[in-house]
XYZ file of C-alpha atoms in Angstrom:
593
model
C 46.869 -159.240 -151.529
C 47.530 -155.857 -153.123
C 43.824 -155.411 -153.737
C 43.048 -156.111 -150.080
C 45.646 -153.589 -148.901
C 44.181 -150.960 -151.235
C 40.684 -151.430 -149.789
C 42.063 -151.384 -146.238
C 43.986 -148.164 -146.899
C 40.892 -146.476 -148.346
C 38.842 -147.445 -145.317
C 41.483 -146.217 -142.862
C 41.742 -142.868 -144.654
C 37.964 -142.372 -144.588
C 37.829 -143.246 -140.886
C 40.470 -140.611 -140.092
C 38.358 -137.984 -141.874
C 35.502 -138.714 -139.488
C 37.427 -137.598 -136.407
C 36.076 -134.046 -136.752
C 32.942 -134.341 -138.880
C 31.181 -131.257 -140.214
C 27.461 -131.283 -139.359
C 26.739 -127.646 -140.051
C 24.734 -128.229 -143.237
C 22.349 -130.774 -141.733
C 18.957 -129.308 -140.764
C 18.405 -129.394 -137.008
C 15.100 -131.232 -137.404
C 16.833 -134.187 -139.068
C 19.775 -134.240 -136.669
C 17.512 -134.285 -133.619
C 15.229 -136.982 -135.028
C 18.220 -139.209 -135.831
C 19.592 -138.834 -132.314
C 16.171 -139.426 -130.781
C 15.721 -142.627 -132.765
C 19.221 -144.035 -132.185
C 19.926 -142.797 -128.683
C 23.361 -141.927 -127.380
C 24.777 -145.425 -126.926
C 27.854 -146.356 -128.949
C 26.075 -149.346 -130.480
C 22.260 -149.108 -130.441
C 20.243 -152.214 -129.727
C 17.936 -153.715 -132.322
C 14.583 -154.756 -130.833
C 12.557 -157.143 -132.999
C 8.781 -157.173 -133.073
C 6.898 -160.453 -132.698
C 6.782 -161.226 -136.436
C 10.473 -160.407 -136.957
C 11.371 -162.529 -133.933
C 9.404 -165.451 -135.355
C 11.170 -165.064 -138.718
C 14.563 -164.950 -136.985
C 13.865 -168.184 -135.094
C 12.620 -169.922 -138.236
C 15.722 -168.942 -140.203
C 18.021 -170.090 -137.405
C 16.145 -173.394 -137.185
C 16.586 -173.851 -140.939
C 20.314 -173.096 -140.601
C 20.589 -175.627 -137.774
C 18.661 -178.165 -139.861
C 21.125 -177.688 -142.725
C 24.043 -178.103 -140.310
C 22.545 -181.267 -138.760
C 21.891 -182.862 -142.157
C 25.448 -182.015 -143.258
C 26.834 -183.582 -140.103
C 24.796 -186.773 -140.570
C 25.915 -187.031 -144.186
C 29.507 -186.526 -143.092
C 29.241 -189.324 -140.527
C 27.730 -191.709 -143.087
C 30.552 -191.128 -145.550
C 33.358 -190.947 -142.990
C 34.407 -194.589 -143.543
C 34.704 -194.137 -147.299
C 36.471 -190.824 -147.535
C 39.159 -188.745 -145.961
C 37.858 -187.210 -142.765
C 37.492 -183.443 -142.969
C 36.368 -181.080 -140.229
C 32.694 -180.125 -140.437
C 32.220 -176.486 -141.378
C 30.573 -174.262 -138.728
C 26.860 -173.489 -138.905
C 25.544 -170.951 -141.402
C 25.570 -167.323 -140.230
C 22.547 -165.240 -141.223
C 22.151 -161.475 -141.240
C 19.391 -158.953 -141.857
C 21.048 -156.327 -144.039
C 20.800 -152.887 -145.590
C 17.671 -150.768 -145.544
C 15.806 -152.806 -142.931
C 18.573 -152.241 -140.370
C 18.779 -148.526 -141.150
C 15.005 -148.070 -140.939
C 14.818 -150.120 -137.751
C 17.349 -147.820 -136.076
C 15.343 -144.800 -137.205
C 12.139 -146.269 -135.820
C 10.570 -146.776 -139.260
C 8.537 -149.927 -139.894
C 9.630 -152.109 -142.803
C 8.093 -155.297 -144.191
C 10.910 -155.792 -146.699
C 13.945 -157.672 -145.366
C 17.123 -158.680 -147.191
C 18.745 -161.758 -145.642
C 22.425 -162.443 -146.307
C 23.788 -165.992 -146.056
C 27.484 -166.571 -145.526
C 28.137 -169.893 -147.301
C 25.168 -170.770 -149.496
C 23.243 -169.113 -152.314
C 19.833 -167.650 -151.594
C 18.158 -170.174 -153.860
C 19.818 -173.125 -152.118
C 18.818 -171.786 -148.707
C 15.246 -171.221 -149.891
C 14.967 -174.800 -151.089
C 16.319 -176.087 -147.768
C 13.801 -173.903 -145.927
C 10.992 -175.500 -147.915
C 12.491 -178.889 -147.133
C 12.558 -178.059 -143.412
C 8.926 -176.901 -143.391
C 7.786 -180.126 -145.062
C 9.084 -182.139 -142.105
C 6.290 -183.187 -139.742
C 5.377 -180.575 -137.094
C 7.946 -177.976 -138.270
C 5.365 -175.971 -140.191
C 2.866 -176.143 -137.324
C 5.542 -174.863 -134.939
C 5.475 -171.554 -136.812
C 1.779 -171.508 -137.618
C 2.426 -172.497 -141.229
C -0.341 -175.014 -141.761
C -0.040 -175.481 -145.531
C 2.795 -176.837 -147.668
C 4.692 -174.298 -149.806
C 2.843 -173.087 -152.891
C 5.004 -175.039 -155.342
C 4.794 -178.326 -153.416
C 3.263 -181.217 -155.409
C 1.326 -182.412 -152.348
C -0.322 -179.028 -151.818
C -4.086 -179.080 -152.432
C -6.211 -175.974 -153.045
C -7.647 -174.675 -149.811
C -10.874 -172.844 -149.218
C -9.017 -170.780 -146.659
C -7.228 -168.992 -149.494
C -10.487 -167.297 -150.417
C -11.144 -166.016 -146.930
C -10.509 -162.245 -146.811
C -8.403 -162.289 -143.662
C -6.045 -164.994 -144.815
C -5.633 -163.540 -148.277
C -4.935 -160.012 -147.108
C -2.499 -160.871 -144.348
C -0.470 -163.353 -146.371
C 0.526 -164.956 -143.084
C 0.456 -168.597 -142.096
C 2.290 -169.978 -145.107
C 5.465 -169.709 -147.113
C 5.025 -168.209 -150.554
C 6.634 -169.661 -153.643
C 10.298 -169.021 -154.308
C 10.853 -166.525 -157.119
C 14.335 -166.700 -158.551
C 15.499 -163.337 -159.916
C 18.171 -164.222 -162.436
C 21.384 -162.369 -163.126
C 21.125 -159.863 -165.970
C 24.415 -157.990 -166.450
C 23.012 -156.036 -169.397
C 20.636 -154.386 -166.941
C 23.194 -154.048 -164.141
C 21.596 -156.918 -162.251
C 24.699 -158.854 -161.346
C 23.490 -161.372 -158.797
C 20.898 -164.107 -158.665
C 18.555 -163.558 -155.733
C 15.457 -165.288 -154.401
C 12.317 -163.539 -153.204
C 9.502 -165.035 -151.138
C 6.887 -164.007 -148.612
C 6.331 -165.348 -145.112
C 4.510 -164.057 -142.018
C 3.386 -161.104 -144.147
C 7.023 -160.072 -144.760
C 8.689 -159.756 -148.156
C 12.123 -161.346 -147.902
C 15.041 -161.620 -150.309
C 17.604 -164.372 -149.796
C 21.114 -163.800 -151.137
C 24.640 -164.863 -150.319
C 27.308 -162.504 -148.996
C 29.426 -161.476 -151.946
C 32.239 -159.388 -153.243
C 32.347 -157.609 -156.592
C 35.432 -156.988 -158.715
C 35.119 -154.628 -161.679
C 37.610 -154.240 -164.520
C 38.091 -151.506 -167.124
C 37.510 -154.063 -169.892
C 34.050 -155.080 -168.702
C 31.101 -153.367 -167.077
C 30.003 -156.697 -165.564
C 31.599 -157.409 -162.164
C 33.155 -160.702 -161.250
C 30.932 -162.073 -158.495
C 32.165 -164.352 -155.730
C 31.235 -165.424 -152.242
C 32.596 -162.810 -149.873
C 33.007 -162.034 -146.229
C 30.556 -159.892 -144.311
C 33.033 -156.978 -144.415
C 33.503 -157.300 -148.190
C 29.731 -157.312 -148.628
C 29.413 -154.183 -146.491
C 32.161 -152.316 -148.361
C 30.617 -152.915 -151.798
C 27.417 -150.995 -150.880
C 26.560 -147.461 -151.993
C 26.375 -145.895 -148.529
C 27.715 -146.658 -145.069
C 24.242 -146.239 -143.536
C 23.027 -149.028 -145.838
C 25.940 -151.294 -144.876
C 24.767 -152.065 -141.339
C 23.947 -155.685 -140.503
C 21.927 -157.432 -137.794
C 23.560 -160.790 -137.018
C 20.817 -163.319 -136.274
C 23.225 -165.817 -134.706
C 24.577 -163.349 -132.139
C 21.563 -160.976 -131.966
C 23.967 -158.086 -132.443
C 24.294 -155.015 -134.658
C 27.368 -154.976 -136.924
C 28.949 -151.821 -138.364
C 31.679 -153.418 -140.454
C 32.654 -150.211 -142.282
C 33.222 -148.495 -138.930
C 31.300 -145.462 -140.234
C 27.632 -146.378 -140.612
C 26.395 -145.594 -137.109
C 28.327 -142.347 -136.924
C 27.029 -141.283 -140.336
C 23.473 -142.035 -139.210
C 23.927 -139.773 -136.195
C 25.344 -137.066 -138.477
C 22.725 -137.580 -141.174
C 25.363 -138.061 -143.883
C 25.383 -140.331 -146.929
C 28.954 -141.458 -147.536
C 30.310 -144.234 -149.728
C 32.278 -146.901 -147.805
C 35.124 -146.717 -150.335
C 36.353 -144.114 -152.836
C 33.189 -142.472 -154.266
C 34.592 -142.069 -157.783
C 35.306 -145.776 -158.055
C 32.026 -146.646 -156.316
C 30.005 -144.710 -158.917
C 32.165 -145.828 -161.817
C 31.576 -149.458 -160.875
C 27.812 -148.973 -160.702
C 26.532 -145.505 -161.736
C 23.016 -146.327 -160.542
C 24.369 -145.700 -157.032
C 24.228 -141.971 -157.861
C 20.451 -142.042 -158.129
C 20.138 -144.286 -155.094
C 22.092 -141.805 -152.956
C 19.961 -138.910 -154.185
C 16.805 -140.897 -153.414
C 17.992 -141.745 -149.909
C 19.018 -138.132 -149.308
C 15.509 -136.924 -150.190
C 13.774 -139.705 -148.285
C 15.845 -139.570 -145.100
C 16.655 -135.862 -145.046
C 20.375 -136.674 -145.105
C 23.115 -134.670 -146.787
C 25.471 -136.220 -149.314
C 29.154 -136.238 -148.429
C 30.988 -133.486 -150.406
C 33.460 -136.014 -151.848
C 30.559 -138.077 -153.159
C 28.905 -134.999 -154.685
C 32.135 -134.073 -156.413
C 32.351 -137.552 -157.919
C 28.710 -137.327 -159.035
C 29.531 -134.199 -161.040
C 32.315 -135.950 -162.943
C 31.455 -136.027 -166.661
C 32.696 -139.584 -167.146
C 30.521 -140.805 -164.267
C 27.457 -139.071 -165.701
C 28.218 -140.523 -169.134
C 28.389 -143.993 -167.578
C 24.988 -143.443 -165.953
C 23.505 -142.678 -169.376
C 25.105 -145.593 -171.216
C 25.733 -148.357 -168.704
C 22.456 -148.621 -166.804
C 19.244 -149.926 -168.326
C 16.254 -147.633 -168.869
C 14.128 -149.799 -166.579
C 16.477 -149.542 -163.585
C 16.956 -145.779 -163.963
C 13.217 -145.327 -164.395
C 12.544 -147.399 -161.292
C 14.869 -145.260 -159.157
C 13.396 -142.008 -160.471
C 9.864 -143.248 -159.909
C 10.682 -144.073 -156.281
C 12.350 -140.669 -155.942
C 9.508 -138.620 -157.413
C 6.752 -140.641 -155.748
C 8.432 -140.245 -152.375
C 7.524 -137.677 -149.773
C 10.242 -135.168 -150.727
C 10.690 -135.106 -154.533
C 11.627 -131.421 -154.278
C 14.736 -132.339 -152.302
C 15.733 -134.974 -154.856
C 15.445 -132.551 -157.756
C 17.002 -129.675 -155.816
C 20.133 -131.768 -155.289
C 20.483 -132.207 -159.042
C 19.774 -128.532 -159.612
C 22.126 -127.197 -156.955
C 23.116 -123.556 -157.646
C 21.170 -123.452 -160.955
C 18.602 -120.711 -161.635
C 15.823 -123.054 -162.731
C 15.626 -124.427 -159.215
C 12.730 -121.946 -158.715
C 10.451 -124.155 -160.843
C 10.973 -126.907 -158.276
C 10.111 -124.483 -155.468
C 6.750 -123.746 -157.101
C 6.119 -127.442 -157.746
C 6.825 -128.094 -154.079
C 4.065 -125.625 -153.200
C 1.614 -127.316 -155.573
C 2.497 -130.842 -154.387
C 3.833 -130.463 -150.840
C 5.073 -133.373 -148.710
C 2.360 -135.324 -146.934
C 3.464 -133.965 -143.558
C 3.236 -130.401 -144.948
C 6.765 -129.612 -143.751
C 9.120 -127.885 -146.151
C 12.326 -125.922 -145.952
C 11.564 -123.833 -149.049
C 9.645 -120.571 -149.356
C 6.211 -121.297 -150.807
C 4.461 -118.623 -152.886
C 2.563 -116.123 -150.726
C -0.899 -116.439 -152.273
C -2.136 -119.727 -150.841
C -5.548 -119.274 -152.518
C -3.949 -119.228 -155.970
C -1.856 -122.280 -155.173
C -4.924 -124.152 -153.936
C -6.929 -123.235 -157.034
C -4.168 -124.360 -159.403
C -3.578 -127.595 -157.489
C -7.267 -128.543 -157.529
C -7.389 -128.281 -161.333
C -3.991 -129.449 -162.609
C -3.307 -132.058 -159.902
C -6.777 -133.257 -158.862
C -5.609 -136.702 -157.718
C -2.827 -137.472 -155.261
C -1.157 -139.781 -157.795
C -0.931 -136.849 -160.246
C 1.906 -135.410 -158.141
C 4.333 -137.849 -159.742
C 3.525 -136.572 -163.239
C 3.928 -133.019 -161.960
C 7.386 -133.761 -160.607
C 8.410 -135.440 -163.845
C 7.364 -132.269 -165.695
C 9.361 -130.156 -163.247
C 12.420 -132.360 -163.704
C 12.691 -131.619 -167.454
C 12.150 -127.836 -167.213
C 15.909 -127.147 -167.687
C 15.560 -128.302 -171.315
C 12.241 -126.575 -172.024
C 13.685 -123.601 -173.891
C 16.311 -125.471 -175.938
C 15.220 -126.134 -179.505
C 15.679 -129.599 -180.963
C 17.848 -128.229 -183.763
C 20.149 -126.597 -181.197
C 20.501 -129.902 -179.365
C 21.368 -131.919 -182.432
C 18.362 -134.237 -181.983
C 17.299 -135.931 -185.218
C 13.862 -137.317 -185.952
C 13.602 -141.050 -186.539
C 12.591 -142.071 -190.024
C 8.831 -141.957 -190.451
C 8.184 -140.537 -186.982
C 7.596 -136.932 -185.912
C 10.500 -135.287 -184.150
C 10.152 -135.355 -180.384
C 10.552 -132.016 -178.589
C 13.790 -132.056 -176.625
C 12.115 -132.299 -173.175
C 10.260 -135.425 -174.349
C 13.445 -136.873 -175.822
C 15.238 -136.219 -172.522
C 12.390 -137.884 -170.616
C 12.501 -140.900 -172.903
C 16.252 -141.396 -173.133
C 17.624 -140.012 -169.849
C 14.801 -140.037 -167.298
C 13.559 -143.307 -168.862
C 9.904 -142.277 -168.648
C 7.251 -144.620 -170.010
C 5.378 -143.905 -173.248
C 2.408 -142.307 -171.477
C 4.644 -139.760 -169.757
C 6.660 -139.134 -172.917
C 3.441 -138.352 -174.808
C 2.267 -135.978 -172.050
C 5.618 -134.150 -172.103
C 5.697 -133.993 -175.910
C 2.185 -132.475 -175.955
C 3.105 -130.064 -173.180
C 6.245 -128.898 -174.978
C 4.390 -128.393 -178.260
C 1.364 -126.643 -176.751
C 3.006 -124.594 -173.978
C 3.403 -121.425 -176.122
C -0.286 -121.510 -177.129
C -1.389 -122.231 -173.554
C 0.715 -119.350 -172.227
C -0.706 -117.012 -174.879
C -4.251 -118.101 -174.053
C -3.548 -117.543 -170.365
C -2.476 -113.968 -171.063
C -5.605 -113.311 -173.139
C -7.891 -114.682 -170.444
C -6.178 -112.700 -167.674
C -6.352 -109.520 -169.743
C -10.010 -110.192 -170.468
C -10.923 -110.815 -166.823
C -9.029 -107.761 -165.643
C -10.534 -105.487 -168.330
C -13.968 -104.478 -167.030
C -15.120 -103.236 -170.447
C -14.238 -106.571 -172.014
C -16.023 -108.600 -169.369
C -19.190 -106.499 -169.838
C -19.085 -106.908 -173.598
C -21.418 -109.387 -175.253
C -18.571 -110.467 -177.533
C -15.766 -111.364 -175.152
C -12.252 -111.532 -176.538
C -12.118 -115.263 -175.721
C -15.505 -116.901 -175.758
C -16.468 -120.254 -174.272
C -16.300 -121.870 -177.716
C -12.810 -120.526 -178.434
C -11.446 -121.718 -175.106
C -13.283 -125.047 -175.247
C -11.976 -125.886 -178.721
C -8.454 -124.887 -177.682
C -8.626 -127.341 -174.785
C -9.790 -130.055 -177.202
C -6.770 -129.334 -179.419
C -4.467 -129.692 -176.430
C -6.062 -132.994 -175.549
C -7.211 -134.791 -172.365
C -3.871 -134.132 -170.606
C -4.321 -130.365 -170.955
C -4.192 -129.934 -167.157
C -0.641 -131.302 -167.005
C 0.264 -129.201 -170.045
C -1.013 -126.074 -168.285
C 1.173 -126.938 -165.279
C 4.157 -127.339 -167.602
C 3.459 -123.958 -169.207
C 3.348 -122.367 -165.746
C 6.669 -123.958 -164.740
C 8.313 -122.871 -168.004
C 7.090 -119.285 -167.564
C 8.367 -119.227 -163.979
C 11.780 -120.549 -165.018
C 12.125 -117.682 -167.509
C 10.593 -114.912 -165.413
C 12.979 -112.270 -164.046
C 10.800 -111.157 -161.119
C 12.252 -111.842 -157.662
C 9.275 -114.028 -156.724
C 6.863 -116.116 -158.815
C 3.687 -114.898 -157.092
C 2.340 -112.715 -159.985
C 2.598 -115.565 -162.483
C 0.968 -117.971 -160.085
C -1.897 -115.533 -159.596
C -2.300 -115.149 -163.372
C -2.424 -118.900 -163.983
C -4.916 -119.253 -161.137
C -7.188 -116.708 -162.892
C -6.810 -118.602 -166.184
C -7.579 -122.016 -164.675
C -10.467 -120.738 -162.567
C -11.978 -119.250 -165.726
C -11.828 -122.700 -167.335
C -13.521 -124.133 -164.259
C -16.158 -121.386 -164.074
C -16.981 -121.903 -167.766
C -17.440 -125.618 -167.012
C -14.742 -126.585 -169.528
C -12.553 -128.878 -167.439
C -14.083 -131.879 -169.239
C -14.148 -130.168 -172.644
C -12.298 -133.071 -174.264
C -15.040 -135.521 -173.343
C -17.871 -133.548 -174.982
C -19.500 -135.578 -177.781
C -21.157 -133.954 -180.842
C -24.945 -133.955 -180.612
C -25.124 -135.279 -184.182
C -23.181 -137.789 -186.243
C -21.519 -137.366 -189.596
C -24.146 -139.687 -191.062
C -26.903 -137.356 -189.837
C -25.195 -134.324 -191.417
C -24.746 -136.113 -194.763
C -28.352 -137.243 -194.771
C -29.718 -133.777 -193.958
C -27.514 -132.067 -196.550
C -27.762 -134.871 -199.123
C -23.973 -134.906 -199.251
C -21.233 -137.485 -199.666
C -18.607 -138.313 -197.069
C -15.239 -136.597 -197.133
C -12.530 -134.949 -195.028
C -14.933 -132.062 -194.390
C -16.981 -134.223 -191.996
C -14.437 -133.988 -189.183
C -14.300 -130.191 -189.482
C -18.095 -130.044 -189.579
C -18.309 -132.020 -186.338
C -15.829 -129.580 -184.775
C -18.180 -126.752 -185.752
C -20.990 -128.669 -184.041
C -19.013 -129.023 -180.793
C -18.086 -125.321 -180.888
C -21.816 -124.544 -181.292
C -22.499 -126.712 -178.233
C -19.941 -124.701 -176.235
C -21.777 -121.518 -177.229
C -25.108 -123.078 -176.255
C -24.390 -125.074 -173.083
C -27.160 -127.486 -172.223
C -28.733 -127.529 -175.687
C -29.088 -130.879 -177.473
C -31.213 -129.714 -180.416
C -29.361 -131.172 -183.429
C -31.795 -129.662 -185.940
C -31.332 -126.165 -184.518
C -27.553 -126.579 -184.485
C -27.493 -127.736 -188.109
C -29.745 -124.862 -189.135
C -27.363 -122.370 -187.491
C -24.277 -124.044 -188.990
C -25.610 -124.964 -192.427
C -23.897 -122.128 -194.278
C -20.542 -122.733 -192.605
C -20.737 -126.485 -193.238
C -21.647 -125.959 -196.875
C -18.574 -123.764 -197.133
C -16.434 -126.669 -195.888
C -17.907 -128.950 -198.567
C -17.152 -126.513 -201.358
C -13.485 -126.103 -200.490
């Protein structure tokens, strides 16, 4: 009882604080769009589309089927057992993100369905049972048995493009997602697909955490308990299928949606301590929805013990998944800016936002003035839309770019080269995959050389005497071989070098550096060196050995590098004999070493 009173007191206190909410820090564009989507009614009305309406009716029919079967079983056993009142029918709710997005007018094909007195797996099995009854499947246009059913035969219709793409007209298999406390996955859920919708079935629950264990005690809960355990009030709204009504059981969700505020239903410190992943989820929702985070929640996020729990308690995979969603979203700048609030290296994020702007081109940050330079850089370092994610990952680790590994106390693992600190941060804190870690490690190691090369190229281009000289300070061979040393991810490494330089630059605006890097990258493009790493030698090591009557050795690799450099000096030439004649003296020198 004491626990219940504590939760009730917390909720009452938070509701009192909402009497005079502060909306001054919410951008007008977000506030107006929220009001336009939700209207001015106290409780907005949820309007289902045809597919959602069909799903609702199916779920209610399944619930009624379960209730009818239970009643028949009760009547059959009434004579042999003590008569007990039949429990009321199952209550079903659409929960969380679907309700929030529906109120905002955003389409969603992903629906979480909460069940009040049965596990998701049990309900899923009973739904399959219901659909296997004659005419029930046809009623909903489901003409085939469930995928796992033993009486299901392969159908030619599966290979028809329309049926395969839509995924409608049948119930997909049930996929049980098991509990995994070690990865902060505390509840067994069931996922399936029907009518083209991805649905998760799960029971209403309550979570009780203790200081002795990071794994919560899970139990069936009430709808209010399920709402209060969530990370934000706007994600704690329910749509009751039985009553066709919207439920705001925290008493704050609808108001917070109108205000554009992310607020925890209960004490934020305890909310984040119980499950630190909620920190990243709130940041992701803030960047996606354009909402502000409640000051109390931000204060709790800054707590050192909460941040330590995020590093140690949550699995790499779950943190990585949240960050991937955050940085692949439409407003990664906002997500990173929240974490970098009031810090000087926020300017690197501003530049990254210019290079990889939101899809709708709207931004509340000042982009660099020279749009031509930005366009040139973007076309070379981020040629594909999916490259934006890598760019934002690079921007996210800029704060550690200038800290040496020895200063940080990082120690190399036995037998493995020491990772630069930004790569170690990406691996251990951001939970990046191996491909990203390798890109960041290469970028950190090569950034000084790339920056130095950039300065040489800019000086060369700007010096008229140098550009008219037959022996340019940096020839095509020198630049081409440098790019080959940096490797095939050199474009991302060049972006990293730019972001590092900007973070350390003392000028009031980053425009001059952006212009310089644009000159550098355009020179690479104009010299046709963007694909320098894919250039193959016009002769093999075997050919060189045969022509020079020489034995194999370590010198062969260096000789082939000389060949590729020759090719850079003679673009378009494929004359191996001429190349070997020109390089014979240098190659002989390699052999004699």
